PDB file of C-alpha atoms in Angstrom:
ATOM      1  CA  UNK A   1     160.412 -56.776  -4.305  1.00  0.00           C
ATOM      2  CA  UNK A   2     157.929 -57.793  -7.423  1.00  0.00           C
ATOM      3  CA  UNK A   3     157.192 -56.376 -10.312  1.00  0.00           C
ATOM      4  CA  UNK A   4     153.721 -56.916 -11.690  1.00  0.00           C
ATOM      5  CA  UNK A   5     153.144 -56.520 -15.653  1.00  0.00           C
ATOM      6  CA  UNK A   6     150.274 -58.130 -17.511  1.00  0.00           C
ATOM      7  CA  UNK A   7     150.667 -59.103 -21.027  1.00  0.00           C
ATOM      8  CA  UNK A   8     147.187 -61.179 -21.427  1.00  0.00           C
ATOM      9  CA  UNK A   9     144.082 -61.176 -19.063  1.00  0.00           C
ATOM     10  CA  UNK A  10     145.203 -64.631 -17.747  1.00  0.00           C
ATOM     11  CA  UNK A  11     149.133 -64.408 -17.991  1.00  0.00           C
ATOM     12  CA  UNK A  12     151.036 -63.056 -14.959  1.00  0.00           C
ATOM     13  CA  UNK A  13     154.876 -61.988 -14.850  1.00  0.00           C
ATOM     14  CA  UNK A  14     156.601 -62.302 -11.606  1.00  0.00           C
ATOM     15  CA  UNK A  15     160.385 -60.867 -11.431  1.00  0.00           C
ATOM     16  CA  UNK A  16     161.819 -62.852  -8.634  1.00  0.00           C
ATOM     17  CA  UNK A  17     165.260 -61.774  -7.089  1.00  0.00           C
ATOM     18  CA  UNK A  18     168.574 -62.406  -8.415  1.00  0.00           C
ATOM     19  CA  UNK A  19     170.066 -66.031  -8.216  1.00  0.00           C
ATOM     20  CA  UNK A  20     173.642 -67.638  -8.748  1.00  0.00           C
ATOM     21  CA  UNK A  21     173.087 -69.225 -12.229  1.00  0.00           C
ATOM     22  CA  UNK A  22     170.938 -66.663 -13.715  1.00  0.00           C
ATOM     23  CA  UNK A  23     170.025 -62.906 -13.257  1.00  0.00           C
ATOM     24  CA  UNK A  24     166.229 -63.450 -12.580  1.00  0.00           C
ATOM     25  CA  UNK A  25     163.459 -65.989 -12.762  1.00  0.00           C
ATOM     26  CA  UNK A  26     160.472 -64.822 -15.034  1.00  0.00           C
ATOM     27  CA  UNK A  27     157.602 -67.073 -13.875  1.00  0.00           C
ATOM     28  CA  UNK A  28     154.315 -66.912 -15.922  1.00  0.00           C
ATOM     29  CA  UNK A  29     151.254 -68.146 -14.840  1.00  0.00           C
ATOM     30  CA  UNK A  30     148.970 -69.200 -17.854  1.00  0.00           C
ATOM     31  CA  UNK A  31     145.760 -69.010 -15.604  1.00  0.00           C
ATOM     32  CA  UNK A  32     146.579 -66.344 -13.428  1.00  0.00           C
ATOM     33  CA  UNK A  33     146.522 -66.845  -9.545  1.00  0.00           C
ATOM     34  CA  UNK A  34     143.785 -69.422  -8.415  1.00  0.00           C
ATOM     35  CA  UNK A  35     145.243 -70.917  -5.614  1.00  0.00           C
ATOM     36  CA  UNK A  36     147.057 -69.522  -2.532  1.00  0.00           C
ATOM     37  CA  UNK A  37     149.875 -72.429  -3.112  1.00  0.00           C
ATOM     38  CA  UNK A  38     150.997 -69.837  -5.753  1.00  0.00           C
ATOM     39  CA  UNK A  39     152.060 -67.298  -3.655  1.00  0.00           C
ATOM     40  CA  UNK A  40     153.848 -70.079  -1.405  1.00  0.00           C
ATOM     41  CA  UNK A  41     155.494 -71.306  -4.804  1.00  0.00           C
ATOM     42  CA  UNK A  42     156.917 -67.628  -5.351  1.00  0.00           C
ATOM     43  CA  UNK A  43     158.348 -67.474  -1.832  1.00  0.00           C
ATOM     44  CA  UNK A  44     160.261 -70.981  -2.259  1.00  0.00           C
ATOM     45  CA  UNK A  45     161.650 -69.754  -5.766  1.00  0.00           C
ATOM     46  CA  UNK A  46     163.389 -66.525  -3.997  1.00  0.00           C
ATOM     47  CA  UNK A  47     165.806 -69.002  -2.440  1.00  0.00           C
ATOM     48  CA  UNK A  48     166.548 -71.216  -5.179  1.00  0.00           C
ATOM     49  CA  UNK A  49     170.050 -71.011  -6.930  1.00  0.00           C
ATOM     50  CA  UNK A  50     170.088 -73.400  -9.645  1.00  0.00           C
ATOM     51  CA  UNK A  51     167.798 -74.708 -12.446  1.00  0.00           C
ATOM     52  CA  UNK A  52     167.917 -78.493 -10.913  1.00  0.00           C
ATOM     53  CA  UNK A  53     166.321 -76.874  -7.515  1.00  0.00           C
ATOM     54  CA  UNK A  54     163.824 -75.110  -9.769  1.00  0.00           C
ATOM     55  CA  UNK A  55     162.641 -77.959 -11.071  1.00  0.00           C
ATOM     56  CA  UNK A  56     162.536 -79.915  -7.917  1.00  0.00           C
ATOM     57  CA  UNK A  57     160.238 -77.349  -6.303  1.00  0.00           C
ATOM     58  CA  UNK A  58     157.938 -77.194  -9.351  1.00  0.00           C
ATOM     59  CA  UNK A  59     157.676 -80.955  -9.142  1.00  0.00           C
ATOM     60  CA  UNK A  60     156.513 -80.898  -5.660  1.00  0.00           C
ATOM     61  CA  UNK A  61     153.394 -78.822  -6.427  1.00  0.00           C
ATOM     62  CA  UNK A  62     150.559 -80.612  -6.647  1.00  0.00           C
ATOM     63  CA  UNK A  63     148.301 -78.092  -8.407  1.00  0.00           C
ATOM     64  CA  UNK A  64     150.936 -77.488 -11.313  1.00  0.00           C
ATOM     65  CA  UNK A  65     149.750 -79.647 -14.885  1.00  0.00           C
ATOM     66  CA  UNK A  66     152.636 -78.778 -16.354  1.00  0.00           C
ATOM     67  CA  UNK A  67     155.683 -76.462 -16.770  1.00  0.00           C
ATOM     68  CA  UNK A  68     158.353 -75.442 -18.987  1.00  0.00           C
ATOM     69  CA  UNK A  69     161.894 -73.967 -18.071  1.00  0.00           C
ATOM     70  CA  UNK A  70     163.867 -71.561 -20.495  1.00  0.00           C
ATOM     71  CA  UNK A  71     167.057 -70.033 -20.513  1.00  0.00           C
ATOM     72  CA  UNK A  72     166.779 -66.532 -22.150  1.00  0.00           C
ATOM     73  CA  UNK A  73     169.371 -64.401 -23.794  1.00  0.00           C
ATOM     74  CA  UNK A  74     169.320 -61.745 -21.391  1.00  0.00           C
ATOM     75  CA  UNK A  75     170.250 -64.257 -18.642  1.00  0.00           C
ATOM     76  CA  UNK A  76     166.959 -64.720 -17.112  1.00  0.00           C
ATOM     77  CA  UNK A  77     165.145 -67.785 -16.314  1.00  0.00           C
ATOM     78  CA  UNK A  78     161.801 -68.251 -17.804  1.00  0.00           C
ATOM     79  CA  UNK A  79     159.223 -70.676 -16.306  1.00  0.00           C
ATOM     80  CA  UNK A  80     155.782 -71.200 -17.728  1.00  0.00           C
ATOM     81  CA  UNK A  81     153.304 -72.851 -15.428  1.00  0.00           C
ATOM     82  CA  UNK A  82     149.954 -74.603 -16.511  1.00  0.00           C
ATOM     83  CA  UNK A  83     147.913 -74.967 -13.485  1.00  0.00           C
ATOM     84  CA  UNK A  84     145.078 -77.923 -13.128  1.00  0.00           C
ATOM     85  CA  UNK A  85     141.773 -76.695 -13.202  1.00  0.00           C
ATOM     86  CA  UNK A  86     139.135 -78.252 -10.710  1.00  0.00           C
ATOM     87  CA  UNK A  87     135.800 -78.937 -11.661  1.00  0.00           C
ATOM     88  CA  UNK A  88     134.575 -79.703  -8.184  1.00  0.00           C
ATOM     89  CA  UNK A  89     135.653 -80.427  -4.560  1.00  0.00           C
ATOM     90  CA  UNK A  90     135.846 -83.907  -3.141  1.00  0.00           C
ATOM     91  CA  UNK A  91     134.971 -84.469   0.579  1.00  0.00           C
ATOM     92  CA  UNK A  92     136.039 -81.066   1.756  1.00  0.00           C
ATOM     93  CA  UNK A  93     139.549 -82.123   1.041  1.00  0.00           C
ATOM     94  CA  UNK A  94     140.632 -82.382  -2.565  1.00  0.00           C
ATOM     95  CA  UNK A  95     140.125 -80.399  -5.724  1.00  0.00           C
ATOM     96  CA  UNK A  96     139.470 -82.918  -8.817  1.00  0.00           C
ATOM     97  CA  UNK A  97     140.245 -81.782 -12.158  1.00  0.00           C
ATOM     98  CA  UNK A  98     139.038 -82.653 -15.585  1.00  0.00           C
ATOM     99  CA  UNK A  99     141.457 -85.316 -15.700  1.00  0.00           C
ATOM    100  CA  UNK A 100     140.157 -86.882 -12.735  1.00  0.00           C
ATOM    101  CA  UNK A 101     143.386 -85.875 -10.745  1.00  0.00           C
ATOM    102  CA  UNK A 102     143.277 -84.943  -7.332  1.00  0.00           C
ATOM    103  CA  UNK A 103     145.211 -82.356  -5.446  1.00  0.00           C
ATOM    104  CA  UNK A 104     145.103 -80.618  -1.858  1.00  0.00           C
ATOM    105  CA  UNK A 105     141.782 -78.092  -1.447  1.00  0.00           C
ATOM    106  CA  UNK A 106     143.358 -75.047   0.012  1.00  0.00           C
ATOM    107  CA  UNK A 107     139.970 -73.255   0.042  1.00  0.00           C
ATOM    108  CA  UNK A 108     141.187 -70.669  -2.686  1.00  0.00           C
ATOM    109  CA  UNK A 109     138.012 -71.212  -4.992  1.00  0.00           C
ATOM    110  CA  UNK A 110     134.682 -71.343  -3.498  1.00  0.00           C
ATOM    111  CA  UNK A 111     131.866 -71.351  -6.452  1.00  0.00           C
ATOM    112  CA  UNK A 112     132.603 -75.133  -7.141  1.00  0.00           C
ATOM    113  CA  UNK A 113     130.357 -77.808  -6.163  1.00  0.00           C
ATOM    114  CA  UNK A 114     131.017 -79.843  -2.999  1.00  0.00           C
ATOM    115  CA  UNK A 115     130.939 -83.524  -3.616  1.00  0.00           C
ATOM    116  CA  UNK A 116     130.510 -85.904  -0.802  1.00  0.00           C
ATOM    117  CA  UNK A 117     130.724 -89.500  -1.917  1.00  0.00           C
ATOM    118  CA  UNK A 118     133.460 -92.763  -1.817  1.00  0.00           C
ATOM    119  CA  UNK A 119     136.202 -92.738  -4.566  1.00  0.00           C
ATOM    120  CA  UNK A 120     134.284 -95.328  -6.394  1.00  0.00           C
ATOM    121  CA  UNK A 121     131.445 -92.834  -7.171  1.00  0.00           C
ATOM    122  CA  UNK A 122     133.457 -90.164  -8.562  1.00  0.00           C
ATOM    123  CA  UNK A 123     133.099 -90.642 -12.276  1.00  0.00           C
ATOM    124  CA  UNK A 124     129.206 -90.473 -11.563  1.00  0.00           C
ATOM    125  CA  UNK A 125     129.695 -87.110  -9.824  1.00  0.00           C
ATOM    126  CA  UNK A 126     131.915 -85.993 -12.904  1.00  0.00           C
ATOM    127  CA  UNK A 127     129.099 -86.935 -15.287  1.00  0.00           C
ATOM    128  CA  UNK A 128     126.414 -84.835 -13.437  1.00  0.00           C
ATOM    129  CA  UNK A 129     128.839 -81.907 -13.073  1.00  0.00           C
ATOM    130  CA  UNK A 130     129.799 -82.161 -16.648  1.00  0.00           C
ATOM    131  CA  UNK A 131     126.249 -82.139 -17.486  1.00  0.00           C
ATOM    132  CA  UNK A 132     125.641 -79.144 -15.476  1.00  0.00           C
ATOM    133  CA  UNK A 133     128.507 -77.173 -16.783  1.00  0.00           C
ATOM    134  CA  UNK A 134     127.821 -77.971 -20.564  1.00  0.00           C
ATOM    135  CA  UNK A 135     123.914 -77.328 -20.545  1.00  0.00           C
ATOM    136  CA  UNK A 136     121.816 -74.246 -19.781  1.00  0.00           C
ATOM    137  CA  UNK A 137     121.212 -75.649 -16.416  1.00  0.00           C
ATOM    138  CA  UNK A 138     123.663 -73.636 -14.581  1.00  0.00           C
ATOM    139  CA  UNK A 139     122.121 -70.558 -16.140  1.00  0.00           C
ATOM    140  CA  UNK A 140     118.717 -71.444 -14.420  1.00  0.00           C
ATOM    141  CA  UNK A 141     119.772 -72.264 -10.842  1.00  0.00           C
ATOM    142  CA  UNK A 142     123.051 -72.558  -9.032  1.00  0.00           C
ATOM    143  CA  UNK A 143     124.314 -75.781  -7.051  1.00  0.00           C
ATOM    144  CA  UNK A 144     126.295 -75.881  -4.068  1.00  0.00           C
ATOM    145  CA  UNK A 145     126.230 -79.530  -2.823  1.00  0.00           C
ATOM    146  CA  UNK A 146     126.080 -83.086  -4.289  1.00  0.00           C
ATOM    147  CA  UNK A 147     126.062 -86.156  -1.765  1.00  0.00           C
ATOM    148  CA  UNK A 148     125.822 -89.715  -2.372  1.00  0.00           C
ATOM    149  CA  UNK A 149     124.517 -92.228   0.240  1.00  0.00           C
ATOM    150  CA  UNK A 150     124.553 -96.016  -0.324  1.00  0.00           C
ATOM    151  CA  UNK A 151     120.956 -96.132   1.026  1.00  0.00           C
ATOM    152  CA  UNK A 152     119.485 -93.236  -0.986  1.00  0.00           C
ATOM    153  CA  UNK A 153     121.763 -92.484  -3.565  1.00  0.00           C
ATOM    154  CA  UNK A 154     122.679 -89.043  -5.089  1.00  0.00           C
ATOM    155  CA  UNK A 155     120.617 -86.024  -4.123  1.00  0.00           C
ATOM    156  CA  UNK A 156     122.055 -82.238  -5.468  1.00  0.00           C
ATOM    157  CA  UNK A 157     121.398 -79.561  -3.502  1.00  0.00           C
ATOM    158  CA  UNK A 158     120.823 -75.720  -4.467  1.00  0.00           C
ATOM    159  CA  UNK A 159     120.420 -73.151  -1.654  1.00  0.00           C
ATOM    160  CA  UNK A 160     116.164 -73.647  -2.173  1.00  0.00           C
ATOM    161  CA  UNK A 161     115.786 -77.423  -3.682  1.00  0.00           C
ATOM    162  CA  UNK A 162     117.112 -80.752  -3.452  1.00  0.00           C
ATOM    163  CA  UNK A 163     116.966 -83.027  -6.319  1.00  0.00           C
ATOM    164  CA  UNK A 164     117.046 -86.652  -5.987  1.00  0.00           C
ATOM    165  CA  UNK A 165     118.558 -89.068  -8.822  1.00  0.00           C
ATOM    166  CA  UNK A 166     118.655 -92.286  -6.892  1.00  0.00           C
ATOM    167  CA  UNK A 167     121.486 -94.784  -6.878  1.00  0.00           C
ATOM    168  CA  UNK A 168     122.401 -94.238 -10.934  1.00  0.00           C
ATOM    169  CA  UNK A 169     122.726 -91.044 -12.772  1.00  0.00           C
ATOM    170  CA  UNK A 170     121.465 -92.328 -15.821  1.00  0.00           C
ATOM    171  CA  UNK A 171     120.941 -90.358 -19.138  1.00  0.00           C
ATOM    172  CA  UNK A 172     117.178 -90.576 -19.018  1.00  0.00           C
ATOM    173  CA  UNK A 173     117.425 -89.097 -15.444  1.00  0.00           C
ATOM    174  CA  UNK A 174     119.721 -86.136 -16.530  1.00  0.00           C
ATOM    175  CA  UNK A 175     117.309 -85.669 -19.001  1.00  0.00           C
ATOM    176  CA  UNK A 176     114.404 -85.601 -16.575  1.00  0.00           C
ATOM    177  CA  UNK A 177     116.616 -83.076 -14.598  1.00  0.00           C
ATOM    178  CA  UNK A 178     116.821 -80.580 -17.320  1.00  0.00           C
ATOM    179  CA  UNK A 179     113.344 -80.751 -18.427  1.00  0.00           C
ATOM    180  CA  UNK A 180     112.225 -80.352 -14.815  1.00  0.00           C
ATOM    181  CA  UNK A 181     114.440 -77.102 -14.284  1.00  0.00           C
ATOM    182  CA  UNK A 182     113.018 -75.651 -17.605  1.00  0.00           C
ATOM    183  CA  UNK A 183     109.529 -76.597 -16.417  1.00  0.00           C
ATOM    184  CA  UNK A 184     110.722 -74.662 -12.896  1.00  0.00           C
ATOM    185  CA  UNK A 185     112.135 -71.950 -14.689  1.00  0.00           C
ATOM    186  CA  UNK A 186     108.874 -71.150 -16.935  1.00  0.00           C
ATOM    187  CA  UNK A 187     106.638 -71.756 -14.127  1.00  0.00           C
ATOM    188  CA  UNK A 188     108.544 -69.226 -11.770  1.00  0.00           C
ATOM    189  CA  UNK A 189     107.542 -71.580  -8.885  1.00  0.00           C
ATOM    190  CA  UNK A 190     110.632 -73.232  -6.942  1.00  0.00           C
ATOM    191  CA  UNK A 191     110.064 -76.741  -5.433  1.00  0.00           C
ATOM    192  CA  UNK A 192     111.774 -77.715  -2.149  1.00  0.00           C
ATOM    193  CA  UNK A 193     112.256 -80.906  -3.791  1.00  0.00           C
ATOM    194  CA  UNK A 194     112.356 -82.598  -7.238  1.00  0.00           C
ATOM    195  CA  UNK A 195     112.333 -86.633  -7.250  1.00  0.00           C
ATOM    196  CA  UNK A 196     113.745 -87.885 -10.416  1.00  0.00           C
ATOM    197  CA  UNK A 197     113.783 -91.378  -9.427  1.00  0.00           C
ATOM    198  CA  UNK A 198     110.252 -92.388 -10.854  1.00  0.00           C
ATOM    199  CA  UNK A 199     110.069 -94.451 -14.196  1.00  0.00           C
ATOM    200  CA  UNK A 200     107.002 -92.861 -15.118  1.00  0.00           C
ATOM    201  CA  UNK A 201     107.320 -89.393 -14.622  1.00  0.00           C
ATOM    202  CA  UNK A 202     108.973 -86.659 -11.828  1.00  0.00           C
ATOM    203  CA  UNK A 203     107.706 -85.410  -8.574  1.00  0.00           C
ATOM    204  CA  UNK A 204     107.769 -82.295  -7.054  1.00  0.00           C
ATOM    205  CA  UNK A 205     107.127 -81.038  -3.507  1.00  0.00           C
ATOM    206  CA  UNK A 206     106.770 -77.529  -2.516  1.00  0.00           C
ATOM    207  CA  UNK A 207     105.856 -78.262   0.981  1.00  0.00           C
ATOM    208  CA  UNK A 208     108.956 -76.672   2.633  1.00  0.00           C
TER     209      UNK A 208
END
């Protein structure tokens, strides 16, 4: 049976059943529960018997950024786990984190943008998503999908609008993107399409 204690909003303590080489395992998830795989890890750790087995089990977890294993004076073993934090979902198969590391998507997190593109376009996808996350853009509209096709380039989708960037996401287009959303937000008129591919301006389509 598990006992749950919260010492900080994002730190969770889990006491696992006794093992041969130590009394209990205390597992701290620094970022709280993000993935369903964390529950699977808890189940696996119930059956480990040595520190080596714990380390082997932890190393198999793709979603772990790093971990520390410490012996405590009371005979318990303390495991501190830092999880990878995804910034988007790639091709509905993988999470991608801030270091551009990929790991299996387990459908635990649904608010991230779904990116569909080949692997050689991932850096451009990150540039756009970083721009959205670090500017006021995300306060104005919520985006759900970013799609790349060699024929037409990048298209970003919200529930109401698609935004066309073309084949390259340049700084000039990112600035036009922000200015366009500011205009839309102030005018309170939502277009069905915003086309940023023009050199001399931006096209708005209210036809749909």
